Coordinates of C-alpha atoms in Angstrom, one line a residue:
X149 CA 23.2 -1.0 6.6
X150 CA 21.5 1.2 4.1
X151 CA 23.1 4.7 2.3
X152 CA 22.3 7.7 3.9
X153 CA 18.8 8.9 3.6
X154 CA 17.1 12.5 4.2
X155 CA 14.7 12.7 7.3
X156 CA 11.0 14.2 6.4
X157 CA 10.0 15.6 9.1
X158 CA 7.1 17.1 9.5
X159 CA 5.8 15.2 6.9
X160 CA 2.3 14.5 6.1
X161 CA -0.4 11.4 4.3
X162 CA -1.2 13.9 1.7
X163 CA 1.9 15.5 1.3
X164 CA 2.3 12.3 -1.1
X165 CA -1.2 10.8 -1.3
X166 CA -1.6 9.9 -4.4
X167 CA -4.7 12.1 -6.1
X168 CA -7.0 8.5 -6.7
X169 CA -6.3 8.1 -3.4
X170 CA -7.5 11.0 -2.2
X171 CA -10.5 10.9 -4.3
X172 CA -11.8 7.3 -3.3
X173 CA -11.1 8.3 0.6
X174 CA -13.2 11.5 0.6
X175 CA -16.2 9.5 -1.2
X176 CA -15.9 7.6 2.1
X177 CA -15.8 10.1 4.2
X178 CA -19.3 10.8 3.1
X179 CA -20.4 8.3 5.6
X180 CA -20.9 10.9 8.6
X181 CA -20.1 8.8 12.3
X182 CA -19.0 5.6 10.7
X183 CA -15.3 5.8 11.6
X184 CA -15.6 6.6 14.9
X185 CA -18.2 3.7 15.6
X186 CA -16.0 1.5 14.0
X187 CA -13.1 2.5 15.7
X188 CA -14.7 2.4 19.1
X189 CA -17.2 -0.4 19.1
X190 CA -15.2 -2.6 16.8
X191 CA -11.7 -1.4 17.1
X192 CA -11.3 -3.0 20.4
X193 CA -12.5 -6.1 20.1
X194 CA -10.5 -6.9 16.8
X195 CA -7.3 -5.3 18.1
X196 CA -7.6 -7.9 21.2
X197 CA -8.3 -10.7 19.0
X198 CA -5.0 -9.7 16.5
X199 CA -3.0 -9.0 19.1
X200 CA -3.5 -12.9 20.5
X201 CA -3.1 -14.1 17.1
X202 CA 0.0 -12.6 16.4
X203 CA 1.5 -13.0 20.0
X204 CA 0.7 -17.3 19.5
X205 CA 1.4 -17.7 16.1
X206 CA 3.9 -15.1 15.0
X207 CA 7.3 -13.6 16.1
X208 CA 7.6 -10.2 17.6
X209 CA 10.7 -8.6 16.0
X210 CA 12.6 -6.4 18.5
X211 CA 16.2 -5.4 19.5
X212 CA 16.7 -9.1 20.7
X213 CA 14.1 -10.7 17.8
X214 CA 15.4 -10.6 14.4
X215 CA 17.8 -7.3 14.7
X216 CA 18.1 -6.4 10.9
X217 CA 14.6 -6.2 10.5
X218 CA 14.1 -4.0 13.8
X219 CA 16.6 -1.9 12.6
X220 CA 14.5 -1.6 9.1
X221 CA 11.6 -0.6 10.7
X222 CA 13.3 1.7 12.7
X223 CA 15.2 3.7 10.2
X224 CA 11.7 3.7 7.9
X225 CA 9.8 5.3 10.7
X226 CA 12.2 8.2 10.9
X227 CA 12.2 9.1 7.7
X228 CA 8.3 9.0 7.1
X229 CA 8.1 10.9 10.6
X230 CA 6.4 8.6 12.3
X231 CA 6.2 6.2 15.4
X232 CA 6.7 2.6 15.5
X233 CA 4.1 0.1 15.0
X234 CA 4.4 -4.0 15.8
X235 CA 6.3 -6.0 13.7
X236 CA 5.8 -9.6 12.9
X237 CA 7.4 -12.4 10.7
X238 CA 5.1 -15.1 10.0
X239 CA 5.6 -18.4 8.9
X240 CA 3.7 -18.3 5.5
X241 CA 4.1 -19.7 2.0
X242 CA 2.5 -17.1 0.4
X243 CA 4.6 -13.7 -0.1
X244 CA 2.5 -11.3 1.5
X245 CA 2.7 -8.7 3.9
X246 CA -0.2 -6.8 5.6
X247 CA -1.2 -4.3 8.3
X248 CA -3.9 -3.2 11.3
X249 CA -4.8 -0.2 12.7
X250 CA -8.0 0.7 13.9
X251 CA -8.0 2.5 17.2
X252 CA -4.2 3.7 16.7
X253 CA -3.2 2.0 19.8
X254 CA -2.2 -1.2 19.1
X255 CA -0.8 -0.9 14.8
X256 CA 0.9 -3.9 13.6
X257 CA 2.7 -5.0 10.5
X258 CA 3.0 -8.7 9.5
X259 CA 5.6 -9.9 7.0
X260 CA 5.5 -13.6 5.8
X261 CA 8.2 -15.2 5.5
X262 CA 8.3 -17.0 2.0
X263 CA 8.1 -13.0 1.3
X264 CA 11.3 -12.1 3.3
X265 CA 13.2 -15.4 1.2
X266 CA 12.6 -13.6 -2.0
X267 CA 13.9 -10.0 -1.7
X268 CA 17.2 -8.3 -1.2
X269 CA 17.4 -6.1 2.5
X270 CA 16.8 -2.7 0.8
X271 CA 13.4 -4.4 -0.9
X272 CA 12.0 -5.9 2.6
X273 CA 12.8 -2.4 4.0
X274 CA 10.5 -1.2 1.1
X275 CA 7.9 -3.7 1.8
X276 CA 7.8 -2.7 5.5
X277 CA 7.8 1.0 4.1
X278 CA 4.7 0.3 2.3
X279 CA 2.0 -0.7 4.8
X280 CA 3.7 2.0 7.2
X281 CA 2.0 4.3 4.3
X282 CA -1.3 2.4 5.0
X283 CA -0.9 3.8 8.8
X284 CA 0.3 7.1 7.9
X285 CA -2.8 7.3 5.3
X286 CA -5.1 6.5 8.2
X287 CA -6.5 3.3 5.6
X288 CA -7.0 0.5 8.2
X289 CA -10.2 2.2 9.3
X290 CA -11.7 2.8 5.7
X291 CA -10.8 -0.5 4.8
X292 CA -12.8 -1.8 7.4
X293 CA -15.6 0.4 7.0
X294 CA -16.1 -1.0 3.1
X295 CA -15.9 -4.5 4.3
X296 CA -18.6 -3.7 6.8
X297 CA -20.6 -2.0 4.1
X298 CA -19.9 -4.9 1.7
X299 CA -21.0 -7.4 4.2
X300 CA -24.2 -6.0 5.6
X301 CA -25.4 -5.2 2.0
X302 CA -25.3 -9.0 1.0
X303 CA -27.5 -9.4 3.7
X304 CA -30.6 -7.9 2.4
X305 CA -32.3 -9.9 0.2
X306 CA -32.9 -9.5 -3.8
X307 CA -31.7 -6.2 -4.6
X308 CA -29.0 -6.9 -1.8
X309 CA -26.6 -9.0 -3.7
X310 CA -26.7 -6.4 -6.7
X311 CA -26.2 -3.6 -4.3
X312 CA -23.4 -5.7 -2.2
X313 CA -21.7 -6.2 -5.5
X314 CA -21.4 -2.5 -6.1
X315 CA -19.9 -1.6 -3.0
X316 CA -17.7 -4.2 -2.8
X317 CA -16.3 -2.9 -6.6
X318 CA -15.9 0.4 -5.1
X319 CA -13.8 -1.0 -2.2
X320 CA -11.9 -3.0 -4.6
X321 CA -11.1 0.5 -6.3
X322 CA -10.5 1.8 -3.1
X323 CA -7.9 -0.4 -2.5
X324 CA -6.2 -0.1 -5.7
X325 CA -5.9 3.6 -5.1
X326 CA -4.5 3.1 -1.4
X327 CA -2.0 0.6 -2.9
X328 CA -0.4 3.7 -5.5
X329 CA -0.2 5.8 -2.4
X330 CA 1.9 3.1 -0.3
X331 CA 4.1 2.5 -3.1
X332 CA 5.0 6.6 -2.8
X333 CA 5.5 5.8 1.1
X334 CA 8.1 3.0 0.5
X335 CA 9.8 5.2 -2.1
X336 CA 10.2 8.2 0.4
X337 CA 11.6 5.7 2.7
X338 CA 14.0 4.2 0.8
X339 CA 14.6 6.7 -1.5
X340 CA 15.4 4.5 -4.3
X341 CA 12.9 4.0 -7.0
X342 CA 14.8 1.1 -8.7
X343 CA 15.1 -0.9 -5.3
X344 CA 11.0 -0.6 -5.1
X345 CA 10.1 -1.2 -8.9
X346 CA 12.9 -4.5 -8.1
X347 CA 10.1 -5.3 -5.8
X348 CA 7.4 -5.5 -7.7
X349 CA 9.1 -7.2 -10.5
X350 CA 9.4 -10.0 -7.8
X351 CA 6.0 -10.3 -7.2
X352 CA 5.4 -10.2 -11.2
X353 CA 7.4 -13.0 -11.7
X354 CA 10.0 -14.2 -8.8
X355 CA 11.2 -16.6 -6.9
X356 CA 14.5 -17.6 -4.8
X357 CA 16.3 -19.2 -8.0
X358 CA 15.0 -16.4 -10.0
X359 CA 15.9 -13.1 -8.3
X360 CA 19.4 -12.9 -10.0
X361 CA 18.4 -13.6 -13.8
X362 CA 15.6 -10.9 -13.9
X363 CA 16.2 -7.7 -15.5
X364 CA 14.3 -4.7 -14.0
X365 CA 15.3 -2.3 -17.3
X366 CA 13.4 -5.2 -19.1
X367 CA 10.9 -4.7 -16.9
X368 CA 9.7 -1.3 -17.2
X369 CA 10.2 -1.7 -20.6
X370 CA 7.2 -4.3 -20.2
X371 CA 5.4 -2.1 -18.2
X372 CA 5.7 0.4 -21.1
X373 CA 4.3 -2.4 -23.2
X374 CA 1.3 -2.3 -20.8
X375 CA 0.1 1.1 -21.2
X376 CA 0.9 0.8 -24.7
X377 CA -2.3 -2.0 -24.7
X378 CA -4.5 1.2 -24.1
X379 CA -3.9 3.1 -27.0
X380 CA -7.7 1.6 -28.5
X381 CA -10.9 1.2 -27.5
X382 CA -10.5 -2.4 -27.2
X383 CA -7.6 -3.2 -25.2
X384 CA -8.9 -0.3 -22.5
X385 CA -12.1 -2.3 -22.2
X386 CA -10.0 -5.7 -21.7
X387 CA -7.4 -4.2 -19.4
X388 CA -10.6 -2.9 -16.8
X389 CA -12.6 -6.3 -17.8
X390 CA -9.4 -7.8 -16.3
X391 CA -8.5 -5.5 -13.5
X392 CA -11.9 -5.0 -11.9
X393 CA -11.7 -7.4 -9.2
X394 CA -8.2 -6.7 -8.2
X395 CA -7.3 -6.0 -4.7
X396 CA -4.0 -4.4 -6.1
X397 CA -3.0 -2.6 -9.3
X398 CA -1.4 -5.0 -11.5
X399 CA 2.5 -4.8 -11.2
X400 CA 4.3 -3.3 -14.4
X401 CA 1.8 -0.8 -13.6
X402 CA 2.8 0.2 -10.5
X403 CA 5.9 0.3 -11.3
X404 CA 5.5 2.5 -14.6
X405 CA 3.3 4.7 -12.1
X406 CA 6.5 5.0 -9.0
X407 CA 9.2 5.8 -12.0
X408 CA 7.2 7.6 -13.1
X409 CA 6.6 9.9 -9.5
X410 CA 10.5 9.5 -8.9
X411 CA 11.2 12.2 -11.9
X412 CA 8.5 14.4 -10.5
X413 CA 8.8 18.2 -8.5
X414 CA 6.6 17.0 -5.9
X415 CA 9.1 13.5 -5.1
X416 CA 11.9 15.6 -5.5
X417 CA 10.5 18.7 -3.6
X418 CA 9.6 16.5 -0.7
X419 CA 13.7 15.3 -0.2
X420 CA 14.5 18.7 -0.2
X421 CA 12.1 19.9 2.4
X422 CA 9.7 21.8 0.5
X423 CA 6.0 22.5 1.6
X424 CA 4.4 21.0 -2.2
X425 CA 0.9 22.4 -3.3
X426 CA -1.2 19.6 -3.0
X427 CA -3.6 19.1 -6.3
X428 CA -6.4 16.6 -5.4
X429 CA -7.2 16.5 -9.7
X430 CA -6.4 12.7 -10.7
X431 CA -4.4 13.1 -14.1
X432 CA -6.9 11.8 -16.4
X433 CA -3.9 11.4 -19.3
X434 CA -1.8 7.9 -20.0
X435 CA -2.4 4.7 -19.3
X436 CA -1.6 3.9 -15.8
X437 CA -5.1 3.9 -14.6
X438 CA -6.2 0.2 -14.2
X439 CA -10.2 0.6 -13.9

């Protein structure tokens, strides 16, 4: 179905975490305890109440259940090193595609299908590559931690609602750093960096009738254009003014940010099998930061 791709075994989240990621996940860690209540008071109930939801509402993909897709997921796993979560098509008009994992027992991934009409095979194998990062990277857990955080601080009354709108900033940053780092996971899966910068030209600006007229060269020329915007003080201040409540980096950016990895020695060490020095120092230089 798909070229030939190399197996990395023995590979690990930060072996290709990106460094903001790494960052924004330590400051979390500061919490001492709070991921294993979550996990073990919490976990369980939500995993139950998924796990219905998905099961009544949802189809379970398998070697019987949509074939192709099984075979994605399959072939994905082996090359990130990793087992098999759930996977689930949903009947959704919005393209999205999301994932659970709290106690590790029971991972899922759900793809919508309005999603699955709009990209190519190699692209949905992408998509599914992506929140297999979010597992990998452990981020179901952290992600519900800040929600928690976020949600018990607007609680508290008068300084609460100033305090739960920091915290829910620094989730939002969180997640913009998680997002960089699944992008790297659908990459290493694939193994193509134009087939996952395809993909987020789609979500830019695609649809069904669309997909064949759009020009991804164009594209990352735009993206380009982007960074471009933050050569003054001005259009840095507008681009974070515009940014800051974003649950994802904006698109031409992430796909300035995976070309960008593709032509790097750690991308290129990792497909040949080499151990790569991990530096957890965010590059402060050009313009892909978003906040």
């Amino acid at each position: 179905m798909f070229s030939p791709k190399t197996t990395l075994l023995g590979l690990k989240a930060d072996h290709f975490r990106h460094p903001l990621d790494l960052e924004a996940t330590q400051a979390i860690k500061q919490f001492p305890g709070i991921d294993v209540i979550v996990r073990n008071l919490l976990g369980p109930v939500a995993e139950q109440f998924f796990y219905l939801e998905n099961i009544a509402a949802s189809v379970l993909v398998g070697e019987k259940q949509l074939p192709e897709f099984h075979k994605m997921l399959l072939e994905a796993c082996e090359v990130l090193d990793m087992e098999a979560p759930q996977l689930y098509v949903r009947q959704h008009p919005v393209p999205n595609a999301y994932t659970f994992a709290m106690r590790g027992k029971q991972p899922f991934i759900v793809v919508h299908t309005s999603l699955l009409e709009l990209l190519s095979p190699p692209e949905i194998q992408a998509v599914i590559a992506h929140e297999l990062g979010h597992l990998k990277c452990d981020h179901g857990v952290y992600l519900t931690i800040a929600n928690i955080m976020v949600l018990a601080a607007a609680q508290l009354p008068s300084w609460g609602a100033v305090l739960a709108q920091g915290l829910q900033q620094q989730m939002l940053q969180w997640l913009r750093c998680a997002e960089f780092t699944c992008d790297r996971a659908a990459l290493l899966a694939t193994q193509e960096p134009r087939v996952v910068s395809s993909l987020l030209m789609k979500l830019a600006g695609g649809s069904p009738s669309l997909a064949s007229q759009l020009n991804l060269d164009a594209f990352l020329a735009q993206a380009r254009a982007y960074d471009d915007i933050s050569n003054n003080e001005l259009g840095q201040m507008l681009k974070e003014a515009q940014t800051v409540n974003l649950t994802h980096p904006v698109p031409v950016l992430r796909a300035r940010e995976i070309d960008r990895w593709a032509s790097s020695k750690e991308y290129q060490g990792l497909l040949k099998g080499e151990t790569m020095r991990y530096s957890n120092k965010a590059d402060s230089k050009g313009g892909w930061r978003n906040w």
